[in-house]
mmCIF file of C-alpha atoms in Angstrom:
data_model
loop_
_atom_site.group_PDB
_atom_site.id
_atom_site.type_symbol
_atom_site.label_atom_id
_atom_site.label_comp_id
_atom_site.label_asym_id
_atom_site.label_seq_id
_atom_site.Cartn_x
_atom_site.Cartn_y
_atom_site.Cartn_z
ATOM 1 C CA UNK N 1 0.000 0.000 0.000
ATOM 2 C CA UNK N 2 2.915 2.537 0.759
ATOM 3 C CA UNK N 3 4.651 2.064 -2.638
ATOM 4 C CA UNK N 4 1.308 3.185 -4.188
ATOM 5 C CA UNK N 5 0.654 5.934 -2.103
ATOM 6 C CA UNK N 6 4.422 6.973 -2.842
ATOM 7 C CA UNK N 7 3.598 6.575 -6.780
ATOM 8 C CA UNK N 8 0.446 8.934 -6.569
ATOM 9 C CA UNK N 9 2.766 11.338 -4.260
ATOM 10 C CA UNK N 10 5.077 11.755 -7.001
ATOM 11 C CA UNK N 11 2.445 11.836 -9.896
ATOM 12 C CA UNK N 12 0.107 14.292 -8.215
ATOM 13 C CA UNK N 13 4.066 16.641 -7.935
ATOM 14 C CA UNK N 14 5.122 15.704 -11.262
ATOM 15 C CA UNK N 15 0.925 17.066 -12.415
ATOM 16 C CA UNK N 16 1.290 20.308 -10.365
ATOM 17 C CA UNK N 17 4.671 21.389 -12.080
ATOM 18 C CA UNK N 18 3.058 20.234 -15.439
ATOM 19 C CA UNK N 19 0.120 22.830 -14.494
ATOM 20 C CA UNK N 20 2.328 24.884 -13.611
ATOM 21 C CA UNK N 21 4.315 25.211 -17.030
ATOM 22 C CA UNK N 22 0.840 25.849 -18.680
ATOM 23 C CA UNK N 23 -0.297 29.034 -16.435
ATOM 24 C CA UNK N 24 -2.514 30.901 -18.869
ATOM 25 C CA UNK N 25 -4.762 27.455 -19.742
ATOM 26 C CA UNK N 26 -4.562 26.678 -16.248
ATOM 27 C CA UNK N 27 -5.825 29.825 -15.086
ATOM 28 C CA UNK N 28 -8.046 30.675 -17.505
ATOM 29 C CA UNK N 29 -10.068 27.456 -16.898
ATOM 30 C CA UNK N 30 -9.598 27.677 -12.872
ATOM 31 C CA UNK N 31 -11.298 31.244 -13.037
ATOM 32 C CA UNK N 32 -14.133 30.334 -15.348
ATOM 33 C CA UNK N 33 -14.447 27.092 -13.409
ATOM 34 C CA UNK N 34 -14.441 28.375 -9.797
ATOM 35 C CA UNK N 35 -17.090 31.319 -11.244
ATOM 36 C CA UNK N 36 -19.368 28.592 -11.700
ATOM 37 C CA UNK N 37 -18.923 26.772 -8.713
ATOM 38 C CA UNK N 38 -19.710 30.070 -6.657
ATOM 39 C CA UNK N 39 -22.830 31.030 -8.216
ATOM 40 C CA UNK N 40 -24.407 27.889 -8.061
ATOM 41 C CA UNK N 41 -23.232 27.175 -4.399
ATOM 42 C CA UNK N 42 -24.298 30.592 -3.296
ATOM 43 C CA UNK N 43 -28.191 29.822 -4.723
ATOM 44 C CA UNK N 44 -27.813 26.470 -3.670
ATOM 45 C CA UNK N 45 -26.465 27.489 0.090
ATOM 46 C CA UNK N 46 -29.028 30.764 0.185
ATOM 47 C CA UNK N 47 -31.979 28.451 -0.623
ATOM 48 C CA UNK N 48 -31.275 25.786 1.946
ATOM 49 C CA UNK N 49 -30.788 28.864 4.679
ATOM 50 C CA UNK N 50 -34.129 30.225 3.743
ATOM 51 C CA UNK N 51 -35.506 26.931 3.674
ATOM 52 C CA UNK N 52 -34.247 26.234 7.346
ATOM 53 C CA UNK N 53 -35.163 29.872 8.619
ATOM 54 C CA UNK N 54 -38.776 29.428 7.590
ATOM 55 C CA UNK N 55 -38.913 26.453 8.991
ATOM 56 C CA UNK N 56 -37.647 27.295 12.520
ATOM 57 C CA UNK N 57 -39.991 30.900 12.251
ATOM 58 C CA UNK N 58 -43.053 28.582 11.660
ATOM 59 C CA UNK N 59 -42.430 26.276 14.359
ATOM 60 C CA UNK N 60 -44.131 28.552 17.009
ATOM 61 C CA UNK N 61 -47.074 29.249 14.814
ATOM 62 C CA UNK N 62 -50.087 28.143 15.305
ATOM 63 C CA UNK N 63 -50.529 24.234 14.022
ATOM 64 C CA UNK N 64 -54.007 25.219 12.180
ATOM 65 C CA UNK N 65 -55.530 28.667 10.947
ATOM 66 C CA UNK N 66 -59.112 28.978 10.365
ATOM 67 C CA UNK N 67 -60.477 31.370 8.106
ATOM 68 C CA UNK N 68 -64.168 32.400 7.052
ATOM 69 C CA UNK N 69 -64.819 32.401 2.970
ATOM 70 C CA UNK N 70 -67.599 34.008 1.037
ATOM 71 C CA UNK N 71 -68.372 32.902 -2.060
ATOM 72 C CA UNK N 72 -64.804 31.611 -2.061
ATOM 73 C CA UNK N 73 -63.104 35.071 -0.951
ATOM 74 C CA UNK N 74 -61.707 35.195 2.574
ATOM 75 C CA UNK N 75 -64.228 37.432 5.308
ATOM 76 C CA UNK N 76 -64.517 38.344 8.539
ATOM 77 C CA UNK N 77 -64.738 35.809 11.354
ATOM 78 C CA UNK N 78 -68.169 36.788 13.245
ATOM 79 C CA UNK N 79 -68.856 36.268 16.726
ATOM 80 C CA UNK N 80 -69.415 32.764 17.799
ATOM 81 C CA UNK N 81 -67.519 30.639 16.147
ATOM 82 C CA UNK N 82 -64.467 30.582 18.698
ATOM 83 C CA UNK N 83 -67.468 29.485 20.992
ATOM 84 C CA UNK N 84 -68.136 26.398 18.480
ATOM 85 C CA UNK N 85 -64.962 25.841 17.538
ATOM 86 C CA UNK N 86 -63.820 25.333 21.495
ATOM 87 C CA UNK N 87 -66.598 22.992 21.745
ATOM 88 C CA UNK N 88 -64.407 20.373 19.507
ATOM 89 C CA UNK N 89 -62.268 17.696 20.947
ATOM 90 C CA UNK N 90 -58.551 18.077 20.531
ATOM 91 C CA UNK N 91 -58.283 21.496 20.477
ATOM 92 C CA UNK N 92 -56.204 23.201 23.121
ATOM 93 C CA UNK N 93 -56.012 26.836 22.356
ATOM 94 C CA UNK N 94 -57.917 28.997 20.426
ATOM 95 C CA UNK N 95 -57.376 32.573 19.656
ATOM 96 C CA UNK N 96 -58.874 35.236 17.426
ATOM 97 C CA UNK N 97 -56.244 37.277 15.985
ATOM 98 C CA UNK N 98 -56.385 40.557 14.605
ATOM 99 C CA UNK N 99 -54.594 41.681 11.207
ATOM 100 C CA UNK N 100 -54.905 43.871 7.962
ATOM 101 C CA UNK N 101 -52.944 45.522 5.334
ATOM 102 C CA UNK N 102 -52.339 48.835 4.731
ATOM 103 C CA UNK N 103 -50.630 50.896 1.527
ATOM 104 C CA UNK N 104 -48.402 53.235 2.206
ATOM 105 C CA UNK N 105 -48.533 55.372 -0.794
ATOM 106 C CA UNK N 106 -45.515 57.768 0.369
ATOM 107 C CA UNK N 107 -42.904 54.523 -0.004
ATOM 108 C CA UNK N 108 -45.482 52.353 -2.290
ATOM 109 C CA UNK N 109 -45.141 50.048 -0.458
ATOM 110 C CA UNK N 110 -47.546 47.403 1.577
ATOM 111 C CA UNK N 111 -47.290 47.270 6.027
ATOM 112 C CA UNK N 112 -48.687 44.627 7.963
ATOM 113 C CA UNK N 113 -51.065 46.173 10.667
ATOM 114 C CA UNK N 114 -51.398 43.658 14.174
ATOM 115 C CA UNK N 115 -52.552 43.216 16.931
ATOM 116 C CA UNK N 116 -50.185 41.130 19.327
ATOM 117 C CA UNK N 117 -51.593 38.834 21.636
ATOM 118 C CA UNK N 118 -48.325 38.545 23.834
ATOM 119 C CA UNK N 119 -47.816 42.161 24.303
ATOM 120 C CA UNK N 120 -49.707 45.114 25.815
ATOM 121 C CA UNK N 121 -49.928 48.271 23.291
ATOM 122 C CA UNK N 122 -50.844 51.583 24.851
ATOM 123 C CA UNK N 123 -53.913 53.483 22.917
ATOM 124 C CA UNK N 124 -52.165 55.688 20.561
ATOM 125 C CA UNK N 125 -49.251 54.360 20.593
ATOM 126 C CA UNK N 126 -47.373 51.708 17.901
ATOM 127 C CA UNK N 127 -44.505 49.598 17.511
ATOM 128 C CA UNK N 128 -43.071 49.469 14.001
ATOM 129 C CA UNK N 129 -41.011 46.725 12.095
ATOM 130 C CA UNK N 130 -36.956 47.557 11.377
ATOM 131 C CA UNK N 131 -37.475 47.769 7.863
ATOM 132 C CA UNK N 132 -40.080 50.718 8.697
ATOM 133 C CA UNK N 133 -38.009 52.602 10.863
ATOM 134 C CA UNK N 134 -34.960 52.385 7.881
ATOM 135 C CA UNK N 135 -36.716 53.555 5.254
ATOM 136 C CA UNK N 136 -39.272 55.872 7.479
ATOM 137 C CA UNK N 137 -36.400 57.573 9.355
ATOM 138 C CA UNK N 138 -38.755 56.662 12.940
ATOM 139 C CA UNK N 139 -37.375 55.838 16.217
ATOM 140 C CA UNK N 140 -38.732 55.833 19.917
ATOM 141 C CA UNK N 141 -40.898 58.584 20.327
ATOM 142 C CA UNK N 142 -41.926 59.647 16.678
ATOM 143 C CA UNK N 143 -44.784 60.414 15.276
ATOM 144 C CA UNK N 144 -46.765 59.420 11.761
ATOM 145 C CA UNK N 145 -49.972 59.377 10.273
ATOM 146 C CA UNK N 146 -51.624 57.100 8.308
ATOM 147 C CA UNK N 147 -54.832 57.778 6.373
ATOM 148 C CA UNK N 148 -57.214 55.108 6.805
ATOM 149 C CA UNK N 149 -59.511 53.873 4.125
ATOM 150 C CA UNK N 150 -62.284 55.869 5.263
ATOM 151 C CA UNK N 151 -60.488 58.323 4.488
ATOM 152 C CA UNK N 152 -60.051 59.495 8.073
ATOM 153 C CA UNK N 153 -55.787 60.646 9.538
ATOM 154 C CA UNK N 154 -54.798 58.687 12.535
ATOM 155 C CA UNK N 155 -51.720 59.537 13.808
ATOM 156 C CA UNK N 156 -49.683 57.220 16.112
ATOM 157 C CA UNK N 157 -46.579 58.078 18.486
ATOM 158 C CA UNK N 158 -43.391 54.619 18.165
ATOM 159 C CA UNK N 159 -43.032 53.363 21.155
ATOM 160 C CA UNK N 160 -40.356 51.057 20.349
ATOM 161 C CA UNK N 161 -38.677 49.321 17.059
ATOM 162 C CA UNK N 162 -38.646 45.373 16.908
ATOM 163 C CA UNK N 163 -35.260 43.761 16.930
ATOM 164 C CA UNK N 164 -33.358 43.678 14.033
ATOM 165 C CA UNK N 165 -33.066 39.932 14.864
ATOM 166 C CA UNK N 166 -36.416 39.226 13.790
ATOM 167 C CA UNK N 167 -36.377 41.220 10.599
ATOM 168 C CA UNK N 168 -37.273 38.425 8.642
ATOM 169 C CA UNK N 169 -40.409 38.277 9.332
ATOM 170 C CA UNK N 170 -41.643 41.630 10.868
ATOM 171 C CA UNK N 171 -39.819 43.838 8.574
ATOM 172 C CA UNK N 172 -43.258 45.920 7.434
ATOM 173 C CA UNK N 173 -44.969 44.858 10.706
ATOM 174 C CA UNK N 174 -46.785 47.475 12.652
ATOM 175 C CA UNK N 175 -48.181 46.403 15.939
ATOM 176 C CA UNK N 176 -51.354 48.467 17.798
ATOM 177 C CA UNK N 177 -53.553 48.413 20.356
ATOM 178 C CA UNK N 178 -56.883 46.290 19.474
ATOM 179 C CA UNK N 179 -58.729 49.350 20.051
ATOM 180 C CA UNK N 180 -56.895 51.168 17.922
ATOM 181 C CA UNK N 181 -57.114 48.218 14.997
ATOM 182 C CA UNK N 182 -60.439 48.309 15.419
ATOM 183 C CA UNK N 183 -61.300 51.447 15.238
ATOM 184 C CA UNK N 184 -58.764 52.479 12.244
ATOM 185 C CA UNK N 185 -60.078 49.073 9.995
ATOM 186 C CA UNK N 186 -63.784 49.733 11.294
ATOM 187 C CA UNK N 187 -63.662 46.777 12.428
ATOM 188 C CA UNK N 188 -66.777 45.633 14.221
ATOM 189 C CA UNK N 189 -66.332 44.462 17.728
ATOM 190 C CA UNK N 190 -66.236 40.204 18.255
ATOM 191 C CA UNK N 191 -65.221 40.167 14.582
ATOM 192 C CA UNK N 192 -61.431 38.851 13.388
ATOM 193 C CA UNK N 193 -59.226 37.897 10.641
ATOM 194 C CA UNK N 194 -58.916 34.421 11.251
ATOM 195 C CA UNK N 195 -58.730 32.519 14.258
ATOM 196 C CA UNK N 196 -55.619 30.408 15.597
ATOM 197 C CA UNK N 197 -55.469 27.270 16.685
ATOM 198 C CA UNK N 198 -53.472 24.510 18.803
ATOM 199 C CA UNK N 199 -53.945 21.032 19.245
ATOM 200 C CA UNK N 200 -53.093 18.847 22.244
ATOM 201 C CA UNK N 201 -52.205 16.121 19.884
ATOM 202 C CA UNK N 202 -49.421 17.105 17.555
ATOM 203 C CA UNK N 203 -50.779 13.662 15.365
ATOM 204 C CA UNK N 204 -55.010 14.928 15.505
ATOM 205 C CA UNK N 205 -54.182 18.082 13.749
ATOM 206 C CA UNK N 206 -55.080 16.660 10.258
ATOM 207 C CA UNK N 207 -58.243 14.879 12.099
ATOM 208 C CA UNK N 208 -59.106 18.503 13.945
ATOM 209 C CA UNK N 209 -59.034 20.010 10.519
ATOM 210 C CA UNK N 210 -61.728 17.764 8.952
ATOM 211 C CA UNK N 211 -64.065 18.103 12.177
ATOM 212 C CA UNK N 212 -63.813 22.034 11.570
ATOM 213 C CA UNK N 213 -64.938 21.668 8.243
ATOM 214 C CA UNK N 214 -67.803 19.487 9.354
ATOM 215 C CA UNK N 215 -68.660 21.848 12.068
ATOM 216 C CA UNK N 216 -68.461 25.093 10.048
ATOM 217 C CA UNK N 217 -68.763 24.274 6.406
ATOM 218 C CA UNK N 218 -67.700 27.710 5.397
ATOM 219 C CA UNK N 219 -64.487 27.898 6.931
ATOM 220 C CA UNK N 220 -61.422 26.868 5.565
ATOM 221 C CA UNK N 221 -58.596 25.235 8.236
ATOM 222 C CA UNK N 222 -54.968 25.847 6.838
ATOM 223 C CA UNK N 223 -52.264 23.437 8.740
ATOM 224 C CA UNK N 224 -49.182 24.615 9.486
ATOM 225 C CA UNK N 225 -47.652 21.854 7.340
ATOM 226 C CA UNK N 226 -49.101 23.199 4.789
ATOM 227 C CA UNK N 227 -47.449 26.871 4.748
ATOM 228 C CA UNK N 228 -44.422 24.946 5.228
ATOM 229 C CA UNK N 229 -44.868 23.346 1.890
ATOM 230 C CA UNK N 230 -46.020 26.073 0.326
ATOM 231 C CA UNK N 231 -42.290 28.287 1.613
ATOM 232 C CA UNK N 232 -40.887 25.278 0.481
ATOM 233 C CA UNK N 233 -42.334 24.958 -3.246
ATOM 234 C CA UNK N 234 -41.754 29.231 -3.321
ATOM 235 C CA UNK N 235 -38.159 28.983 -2.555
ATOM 236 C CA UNK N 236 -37.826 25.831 -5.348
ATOM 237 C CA UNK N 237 -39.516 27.623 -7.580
ATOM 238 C CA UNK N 238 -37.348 30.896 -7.381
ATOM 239 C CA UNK N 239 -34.458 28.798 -7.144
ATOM 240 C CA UNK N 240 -35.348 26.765 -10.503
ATOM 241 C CA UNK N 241 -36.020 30.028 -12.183
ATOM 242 C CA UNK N 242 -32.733 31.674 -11.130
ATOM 243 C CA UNK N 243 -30.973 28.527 -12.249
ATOM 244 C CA UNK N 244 -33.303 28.553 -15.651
ATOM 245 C CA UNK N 245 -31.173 31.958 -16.023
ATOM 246 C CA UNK N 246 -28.159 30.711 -15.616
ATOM 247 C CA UNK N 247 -28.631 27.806 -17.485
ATOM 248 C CA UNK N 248 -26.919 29.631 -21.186
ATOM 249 C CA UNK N 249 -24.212 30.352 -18.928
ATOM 250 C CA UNK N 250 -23.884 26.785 -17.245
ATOM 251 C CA UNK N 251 -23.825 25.363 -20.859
ATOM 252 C CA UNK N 252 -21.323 27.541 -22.027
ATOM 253 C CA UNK N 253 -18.991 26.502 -19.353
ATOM 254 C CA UNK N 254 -19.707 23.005 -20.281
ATOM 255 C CA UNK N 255 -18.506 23.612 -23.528
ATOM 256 C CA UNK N 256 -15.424 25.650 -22.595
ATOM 257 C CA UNK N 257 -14.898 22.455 -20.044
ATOM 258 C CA UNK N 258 -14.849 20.265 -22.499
ATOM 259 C CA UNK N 259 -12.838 21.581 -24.802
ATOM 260 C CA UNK N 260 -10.150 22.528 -22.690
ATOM 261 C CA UNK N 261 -10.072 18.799 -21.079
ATOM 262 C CA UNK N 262 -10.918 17.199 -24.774
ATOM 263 C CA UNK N 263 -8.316 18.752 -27.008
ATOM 264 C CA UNK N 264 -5.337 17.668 -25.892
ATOM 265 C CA UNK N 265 -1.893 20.862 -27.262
ATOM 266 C CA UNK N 266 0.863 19.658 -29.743
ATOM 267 C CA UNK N 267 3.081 20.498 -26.247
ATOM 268 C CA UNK N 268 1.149 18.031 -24.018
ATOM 269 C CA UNK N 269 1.153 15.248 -27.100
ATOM 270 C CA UNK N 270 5.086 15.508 -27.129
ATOM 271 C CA UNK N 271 4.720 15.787 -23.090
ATOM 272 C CA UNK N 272 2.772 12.281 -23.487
ATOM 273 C CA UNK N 273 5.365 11.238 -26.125
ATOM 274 C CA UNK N 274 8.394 11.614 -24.407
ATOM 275 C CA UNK N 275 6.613 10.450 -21.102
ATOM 276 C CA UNK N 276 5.712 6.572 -22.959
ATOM 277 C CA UNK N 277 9.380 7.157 -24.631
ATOM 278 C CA UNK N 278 11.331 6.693 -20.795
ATOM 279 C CA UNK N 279 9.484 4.211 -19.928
ATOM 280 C CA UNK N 280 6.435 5.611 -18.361
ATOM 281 C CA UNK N 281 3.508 2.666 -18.648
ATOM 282 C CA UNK N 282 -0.107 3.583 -20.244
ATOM 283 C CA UNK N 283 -1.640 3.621 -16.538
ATOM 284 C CA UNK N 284 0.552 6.440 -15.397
ATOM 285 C CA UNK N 285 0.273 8.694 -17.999
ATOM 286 C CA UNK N 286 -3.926 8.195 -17.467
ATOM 287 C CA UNK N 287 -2.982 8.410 -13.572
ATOM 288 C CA UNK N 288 -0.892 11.917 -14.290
ATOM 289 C CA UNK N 289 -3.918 13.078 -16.631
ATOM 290 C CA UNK N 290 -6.500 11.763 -14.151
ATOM 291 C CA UNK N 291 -4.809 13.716 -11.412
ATOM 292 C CA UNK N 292 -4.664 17.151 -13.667
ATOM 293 C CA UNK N 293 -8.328 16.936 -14.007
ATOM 294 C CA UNK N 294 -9.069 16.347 -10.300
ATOM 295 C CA UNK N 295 -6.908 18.806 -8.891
ATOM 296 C CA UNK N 296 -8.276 21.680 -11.480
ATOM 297 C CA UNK N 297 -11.546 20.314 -10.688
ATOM 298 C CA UNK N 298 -11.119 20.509 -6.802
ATOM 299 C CA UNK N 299 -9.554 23.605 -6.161
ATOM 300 C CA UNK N 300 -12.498 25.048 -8.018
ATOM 301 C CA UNK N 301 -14.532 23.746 -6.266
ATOM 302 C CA UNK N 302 -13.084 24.336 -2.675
ATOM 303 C CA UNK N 303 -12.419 27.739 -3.925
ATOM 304 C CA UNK N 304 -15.655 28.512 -5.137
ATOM 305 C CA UNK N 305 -17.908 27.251 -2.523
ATOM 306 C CA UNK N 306 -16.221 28.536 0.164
ATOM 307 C CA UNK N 307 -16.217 32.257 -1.813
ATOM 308 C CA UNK N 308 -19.895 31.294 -1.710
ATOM 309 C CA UNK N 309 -20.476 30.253 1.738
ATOM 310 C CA UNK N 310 -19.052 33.896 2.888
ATOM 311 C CA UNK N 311 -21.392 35.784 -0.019
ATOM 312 C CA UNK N 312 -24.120 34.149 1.529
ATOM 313 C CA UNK N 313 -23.708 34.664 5.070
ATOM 314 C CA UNK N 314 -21.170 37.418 5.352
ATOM 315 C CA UNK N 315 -22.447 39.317 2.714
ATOM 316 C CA UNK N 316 -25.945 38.878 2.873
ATOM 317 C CA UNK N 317 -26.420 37.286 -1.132
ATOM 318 C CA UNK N 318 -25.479 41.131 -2.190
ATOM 319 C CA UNK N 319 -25.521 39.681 -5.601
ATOM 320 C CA UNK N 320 -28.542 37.705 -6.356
ATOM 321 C CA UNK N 321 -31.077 38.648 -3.182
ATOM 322 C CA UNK N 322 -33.807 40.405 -4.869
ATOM 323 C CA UNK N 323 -33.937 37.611 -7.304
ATOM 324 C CA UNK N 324 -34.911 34.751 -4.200
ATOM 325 C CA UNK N 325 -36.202 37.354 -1.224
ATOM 326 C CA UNK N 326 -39.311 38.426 -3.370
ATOM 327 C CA UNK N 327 -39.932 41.228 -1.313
ATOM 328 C CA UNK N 328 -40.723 44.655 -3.543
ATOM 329 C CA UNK N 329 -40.271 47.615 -1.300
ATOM 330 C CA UNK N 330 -39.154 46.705 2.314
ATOM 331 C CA UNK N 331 -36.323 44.529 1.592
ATOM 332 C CA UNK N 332 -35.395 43.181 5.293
ATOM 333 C CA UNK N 333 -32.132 43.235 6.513
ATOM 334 C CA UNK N 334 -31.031 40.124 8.299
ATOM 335 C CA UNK N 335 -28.190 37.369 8.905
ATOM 336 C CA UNK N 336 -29.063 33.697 7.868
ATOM 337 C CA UNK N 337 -27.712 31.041 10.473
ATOM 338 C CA UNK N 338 -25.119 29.420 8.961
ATOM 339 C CA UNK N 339 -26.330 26.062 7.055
ATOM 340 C CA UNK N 340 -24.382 23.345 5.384
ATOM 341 C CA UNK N 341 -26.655 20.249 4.043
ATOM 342 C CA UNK N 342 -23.807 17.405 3.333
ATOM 343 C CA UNK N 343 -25.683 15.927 0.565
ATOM 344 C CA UNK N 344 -26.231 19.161 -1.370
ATOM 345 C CA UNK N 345 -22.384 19.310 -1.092
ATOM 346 C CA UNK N 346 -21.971 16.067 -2.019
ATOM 347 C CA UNK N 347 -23.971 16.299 -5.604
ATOM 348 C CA UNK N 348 -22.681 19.898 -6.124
ATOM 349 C CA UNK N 349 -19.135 18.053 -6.110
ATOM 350 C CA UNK N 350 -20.353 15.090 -8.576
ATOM 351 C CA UNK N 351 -22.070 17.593 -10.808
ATOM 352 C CA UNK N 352 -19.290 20.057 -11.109
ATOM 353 C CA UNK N 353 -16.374 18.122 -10.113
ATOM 354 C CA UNK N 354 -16.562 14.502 -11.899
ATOM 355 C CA UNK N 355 -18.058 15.338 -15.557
ATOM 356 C CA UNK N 356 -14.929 17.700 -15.853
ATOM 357 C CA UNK N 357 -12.320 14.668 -14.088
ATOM 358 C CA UNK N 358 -13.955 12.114 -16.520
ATOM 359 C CA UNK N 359 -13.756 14.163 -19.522
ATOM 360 C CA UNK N 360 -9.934 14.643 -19.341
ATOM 361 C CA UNK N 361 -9.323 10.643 -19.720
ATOM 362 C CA UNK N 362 -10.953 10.219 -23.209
ATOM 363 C CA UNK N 363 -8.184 11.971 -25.174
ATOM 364 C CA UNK N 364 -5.640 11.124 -22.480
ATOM 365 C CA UNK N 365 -6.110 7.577 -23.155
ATOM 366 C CA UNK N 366 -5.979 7.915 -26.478
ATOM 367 C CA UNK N 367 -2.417 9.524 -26.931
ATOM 368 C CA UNK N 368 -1.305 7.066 -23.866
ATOM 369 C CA UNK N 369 -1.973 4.440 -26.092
ATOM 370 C CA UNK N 370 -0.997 5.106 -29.466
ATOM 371 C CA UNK N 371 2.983 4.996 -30.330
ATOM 372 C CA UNK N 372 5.271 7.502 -28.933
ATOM 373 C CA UNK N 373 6.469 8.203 -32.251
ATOM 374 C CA UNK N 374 3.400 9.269 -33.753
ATOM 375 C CA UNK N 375 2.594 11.216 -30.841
ATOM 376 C CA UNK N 376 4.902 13.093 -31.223
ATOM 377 C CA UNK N 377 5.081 13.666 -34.877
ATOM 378 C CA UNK N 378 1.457 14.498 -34.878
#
């Protein structure tokens, strides 16, 4: 076993100074090749973050949603159904939540009115999302107006910003008193948005959804599984698309691959020549090539995705987030927790590292095989 590892020591030296002796080619193909490897890893990397983040923001949230329809458009919950709903078995908890959107026509952009049911709001007073306060230019102790829809001003004082932390999700948030909801919505009183719900039974939910169906026929239960699926097939679709975009680009490196590995110089043919003339055997001139391949190929790759792993969570995706965030005014601010899925690693590496190895041992075996003489006449 030693005497082999010794032979692959000295091939994988004698490939580096070969390299080496070809620096333009070499470098050329490491740039182009290591450009690649970044931009996919960075949508690859981004995606699985988001993926992850939504998951762990939606794991406190409540495991079913009820909402009212009319003639197939979401409505207004009206009084009595938390009564009827409570009377089910399995349920838990049930709470009637309070929410609306509002247009901001100064930014054009859309906030998310609430009312929290963990925190105490003081009539007249708000708390406002991060993204808000950035592009607003609000702190602690500001006031603004907003023009309801009946056309009448209300004007708020901040109270306090959410933490930057949570940004992801409460970027255009704007939390009130349920007085003040009420009262700027016209909302009438024992009416709400929807109405959460948790079950004792983490296995009943699906079961608890079909009883509220058969207990209010015009409601319509959403599980949280559900919106998890739903982030899930967003973020794969955005992903796919941004790929789609790529994919001229991904082809054209293909190509360039190809060729590079494929079409072997007159200067590596005599290499190869003079290599089979001293006595080096068919298997070590594949070995040598084999090794040129996979160390390109690698140091791409290592290059690359770790170029990628620091755009994504050092740099916040500066290049490509508005393509996968989707948000159109308030773009949030935020750090993803790092995340590294092994087997998106793993066929990143086969797809970018092995068609490229493999490709370099077609014409390699070729020349090893063929004469040295006519090698290196030809």
């Amino acid at each position: 076993m030693k005497p082999w590892i010794e032979r692959q020591r000295h091939l994988i030296d004698f490939t580096a100074q070969s390299l080496a002796r070809r620096k333009g080619k070499s470098l050329g193909l490491l740039f182009v090749y290591t450009l690649l490897v970044f931009v996919l890893a960075s949508v690859a990397l981004y995606t699985h973050a988001l993926r992850n983040e939504a998951t762990r923001v939606l794991a406190g949230a409540p495991e079913i949603v009820l909402q009212r329809l009319i003639a197939g458009r979401h409505d207004l919950v009206p009084p009595g159904y938390i009564e009827r709903i409570g009377r089910i078995r399995g349920v838990q908890k049930i709470e009637g939540r309070l929410w609306g959107y509002y247009y901001d026509s100064v930014l054009k952009a859309n906030y998310t009115f609430m009312v929290p049911a963990d925190r105490e709001i003081v009539p007249g007073e708000i708390v406002v999302g991060p993204a808000l306060e950035r592009t607003r230019g609000l702190s602690a102790g500001n006031g603004i107006s907003f023009r309801a829809y009946s056309g009448e001003l209300h004007t708020f004082i901040v109270a306090a910003v959410l933490a930057h932390e949570s940004e992801l999700v409460s970027a255009d948030l704007v939390l009130m008193n349920e007085a003040d909801f009420r009262r700027f919505f016209a909302y009438p009183d024992g009416h709400y948005t929807d109405i959460a719900l948790w079950v004792a039974n983490p296995l009943e939910v699906r079961n608890v959804g079909v009883k509220l169906l058969g207990t209010l026929p015009d409601s319509r239960p959403i599980l949280r599984e559900e919106v998890l699926r739903t982030y899930a097939s967003i973020f794969d679709w955005r992903e796919g698309m941004m790929l789609a975009l790529l994919s001229a680009a991904i082809l054209a490196f293909g190509i360039f691959a190809w060729e590079k590995a494929a079409g072997l110089s007159a200067e590596e043919k005599r290499e190869i020549g003079i290599l089979k003339a001293i006595g080096w055997e068919t298997g070590d001139v594949i070995a040598m090539k084999f090794w040129e391949g996979f160390l390109v190929s690698l140091f791409a790759f290592l290059v690359g995705y770790v170029a990628a792993y620091v755009h994504v969570f050092h740099f916040e995706f500066t290049l490509f987030a508005p393509v996968l965030k989707g948000w159109a005014v308030l773009y949030p601010s935020f750090a993803l927790t790092p995340q590294i899925d092994g087997l998106q690693v793993a066929t990143l590496f086969v797809f970018t590292v092995l068609p490229y190895t493999a490709a370099t041992l077609v014409p390699i075996w070729r020349a090893a095989t063929t004469d040295p003489d006519t090698v290196m006449r030809s």
